[in-house]
């Protein structure tokens, strides 16, 4: 990861962690991103998508749960930022701005658009011999990794990669959780 990519990743990661109520301090001289909870060190985020932490910093359930969330956010943010860096530019008639194309299948696209509030994800259907886009579903920041996850799910079902009937609705997941709980 070059310096520009690392900077964009840390900016996006900071937005996502702050969205979840964590405090992010400036990058250290060693190139790590300190993350705090309740005014105390929680972990250090690396540009690889992983974190370093000390067991004593996660001694109670609240801090342990926060660390799990930070690890998940760090990993997912690294995943989609790598995809955004490698993705080609999405071109379509009347599309303005920097839209990247991490996924394209069965005339459905998953696009990412960097904004100052974080990456906005959109799924569209291609039309007019793949020169136009229609029926967009936008997943706007701040939503962080939740926006990315929702956009991936929408892309997978709209494109036919995953049948819609195999996915649980939020209500069904609540019922499953209650039964297993």
C-alpha positions as semicolon CSV with decimal commas, in nm:
position;residue;x (nm);y (nm);z (nm)
1;X;0,000;0,000;0,000
2;X;0,154;0,331;-0,103
3;X;0,134;0,648;0,109
4;X;-0,172;0,789;-0,071
5;X;-0,363;0,462;-0,042
6;X;-0,271;0,436;0,327
7;X;-0,389;0,793;0,387
8;X;-0,724;0,726;0,214
9;X;-0,765;0,401;0,408
10;X;-0,691;0,567;0,744
11;X;-0,932;0,852;0,663
12;X;-1,209;0,604;0,579
13;X;-1,128;0,387;0,878
14;X;-1,140;0,690;1,108
15;X;-1,489;0,780;0,982
16;X;-1,610;0,421;1,029
17;X;-1,468;0,387;1,380
18;X;-1,605;0,726;1,485
19;X;-1,946;0,623;1,349
20;X;-1,939;0,344;1,608
21;X;-1,848;0,580;1,893
22;X;-1,476;0,509;1,908
23;X;-1,216;0,787;1,929
24;X;-0,933;0,783;1,676
25;X;-0,611;0,969;1,750
26;X;-0,360;1,095;1,489
27;X;-0,134;0,840;1,322
28;X;0,178;0,755;1,521
29;X;0,535;0,786;1,393
30;X;0,532;0,408;1,348
31;X;0,240;0,440;1,104
32;X;-0,028;0,306;1,338
33;X;-0,371;0,451;1,411
34;X;-0,452;0,465;1,786
35;X;-0,812;0,384;1,880
36;X;-0,958;0,472;2,220
37;X;-1,270;0,391;2,416
38;X;-1,376;0,599;2,716
39;X;-1,048;0,793;2,708
40;X;-0,831;0,480;2,726
41;X;-0,630;0,293;2,464
42;X;-0,826;0,013;2,300
43;X;-0,605;-0,089;2,008
44;X;-0,380;0,024;1,725
45;X;-0,504;-0,014;1,367
46;X;-0,256;-0,117;1,100
47;X;-0,274;-0,036;0,731
48;X;-0,300;-0,411;0,663
49;X;-0,653;-0,431;0,801
50;X;-0,554;-0,582;1,133
51;X;-0,512;-0,443;1,484
52;X;-0,271;-0,471;1,774
53;X;-0,404;-0,472;2,125
54;X;-0,308;-0,551;2,481
55;X;-0,509;-0,804;2,676
56;X;-0,526;-0,574;2,979
57;X;-0,698;-0,308;2,761
58;X;-0,991;-0,544;2,696
59;X;-1,040;-0,682;3,047
60;X;-1,418;-0,633;3,073
61;X;-1,707;-0,734;2,846
62;X;-1,775;-0,376;2,730
63;X;-1,417;-0,319;2,614
64;X;-1,390;-0,669;2,467
65;X;-1,705;-0,611;2,261
66;X;-1,568;-0,274;2,146
67;X;-1,243;-0,443;2,040
68;X;-1,438;-0,705;1,842
69;X;-1,626;-0,425;1,667
70;X;-1,302;-0,236;1,595
71;X;-1,142;-0,551;1,450
72;X;-1,443;-0,614;1,225
73;X;-1,455;-0,252;1,107
74;X;-1,081;-0,246;1,039
75;X;-1,092;-0,570;0,839
76;X;-1,399;-0,476;0,634
77;X;-1,277;-0,123;0,564
78;X;-0,944;-0,261;0,441
79;X;-1,133;-0,507;0,218
80;X;-1,341;-0,248;0,039
81;X;-1,067;0,014;0,021
82;X;-0,836;-0,241;-0,150
83;X;-1,119;-0,313;-0,393
84;X;-1,174;0,056;-0,455
85;X;-0,803;0,113;-0,525
86;X;-0,790;-0,176;-0,774
87;X;-1,130;-0,121;-0,937
88;X;-1,164;0,037;-1,280
89;X;-1,354;0,361;-1,333
90;X;-1,727;0,310;-1,396
91;X;-1,832;0,482;-1,715
92;X;-2,190;0,537;-1,818
93;X;-2,386;0,808;-1,992
94;X;-2,459;1,107;-1,767
95;X;-2,262;0,962;-1,472
96;X;-2,054;1,235;-1,309
97;X;-1,780;1,195;-1,052
98;X;-1,534;0,927;-0,949
99;X;-1,726;0,599;-0,938
100;X;-1,524;0,280;-0,908
101;X;-1,648;-0,060;-1,022
102;X;-1,550;-0,336;-0,776
103;X;-1,818;-0,577;-0,905
104;X;-2,017;-0,628;-1,226
105;X;-2,232;-0,933;-1,300
106;X;-2,544;-1,004;-1,509
107;X;-2,588;-0,636;-1,598
108;X;-2,584;-0,529;-1,233
109;X;-2,299;-0,320;-1,093
110;X;-2,171;-0,245;-0,746
111;X;-2,003;0,095;-0,748
112;X;-1,815;0,291;-0,487
113;X;-1,792;0,669;-0,483
114;X;-1,547;0,838;-0,244
115;X;-1,693;1,139;-0,063
116;X;-1,569;1,350;0,227
117;X;-1,817;1,162;0,447
118;X;-1,687;0,820;0,344
119;X;-1,740;0,588;0,051
120;X;-2,092;0,582;-0,088
121;X;-2,195;0,251;-0,240
122;X;-2,453;0,215;-0,516
123;X;-2,598;-0,079;-0,705
124;X;-2,738;-0,017;-1,052
125;X;-2,877;-0,214;-1,343
126;X;-2,705;-0,157;-1,676
127;X;-2,932;-0,049;-1,964
128;X;-2,905;0,063;-2,328
129;X;-2,641;-0,188;-2,432
130;X;-2,446;-0,131;-2,107
131;X;-2,403;0,244;-2,172
132;X;-2,656;0,362;-1,911
133;X;-2,753;0,289;-1,552
134;X;-3,098;0,253;-1,401
135;X;-3,272;0,169;-1,072
136;X;-2,995;0,268;-0,835
137;X;-2,994;0,174;-0,470
138;X;-2,773;0,410;-0,271
139;X;-2,599;0,324;0,055
140;X;-2,478;0,654;0,192
141;X;-2,225;0,737;0,457
142;X;-2,212;0,758;0,743
143;X;-2,296;0,395;0,743
144;X;-1,946;0,266;0,719
145;X;-1,914;-0,105;0,695
146;X;-2,291;-0,149;0,731
147;X;-2,341;0,041;0,403
148;X;-2,082;-0,177;0,232
149;X;-2,233;-0,498;0,367
150;X;-2,585;-0,394;0,262
151;X;-2,464;-0,293;-0,086
152;X;-2,281;-0,627;-0,131
153;X;-2,595;-0,816;-0,030
154;X;-2,809;-0,609;-0,268
155;X;-2,561;-0,664;-0,552
156;X;-2,546;-1,040;-0,489
157;X;-2,925;-1,078;-0,498
158;X;-2,999;-0,830;-0,779
159;X;-2,737;-0,988;-1,002
160;X;-2,868;-1,338;-0,931
161;X;-2,544;-1,457;-0,772
162;X;-2,741;-1,547;-0,457
163;X;-3,113;-1,625;-0,467
164;X;-3,305;-1,372;-0,259
165;X;-3,502;-1,648;-0,085
166;X;-3,191;-1,790;0,088
167;X;-3,133;-1,470;0,286
168;X;-3,291;-1,407;0,623
169;X;-3,493;-1,091;0,684
170;X;-3,413;-0,892;1,000
171;X;-3,735;-1,027;1,154
172;X;-3,634;-1,385;1,076
173;X;-3,290;-1,331;1,224
174;X;-3,452;-1,196;1,541
175;X;-3,663;-1,511;1,568
176;X;-3,359;-1,738;1,510
177;X;-3,163;-1,547;1,773
178;X;-3,451;-1,573;2,022
179;X;-3,474;-1,949;1,971
180;X;-3,099;-2,003;2,003
181;X;-3,051;-1,737;2,271
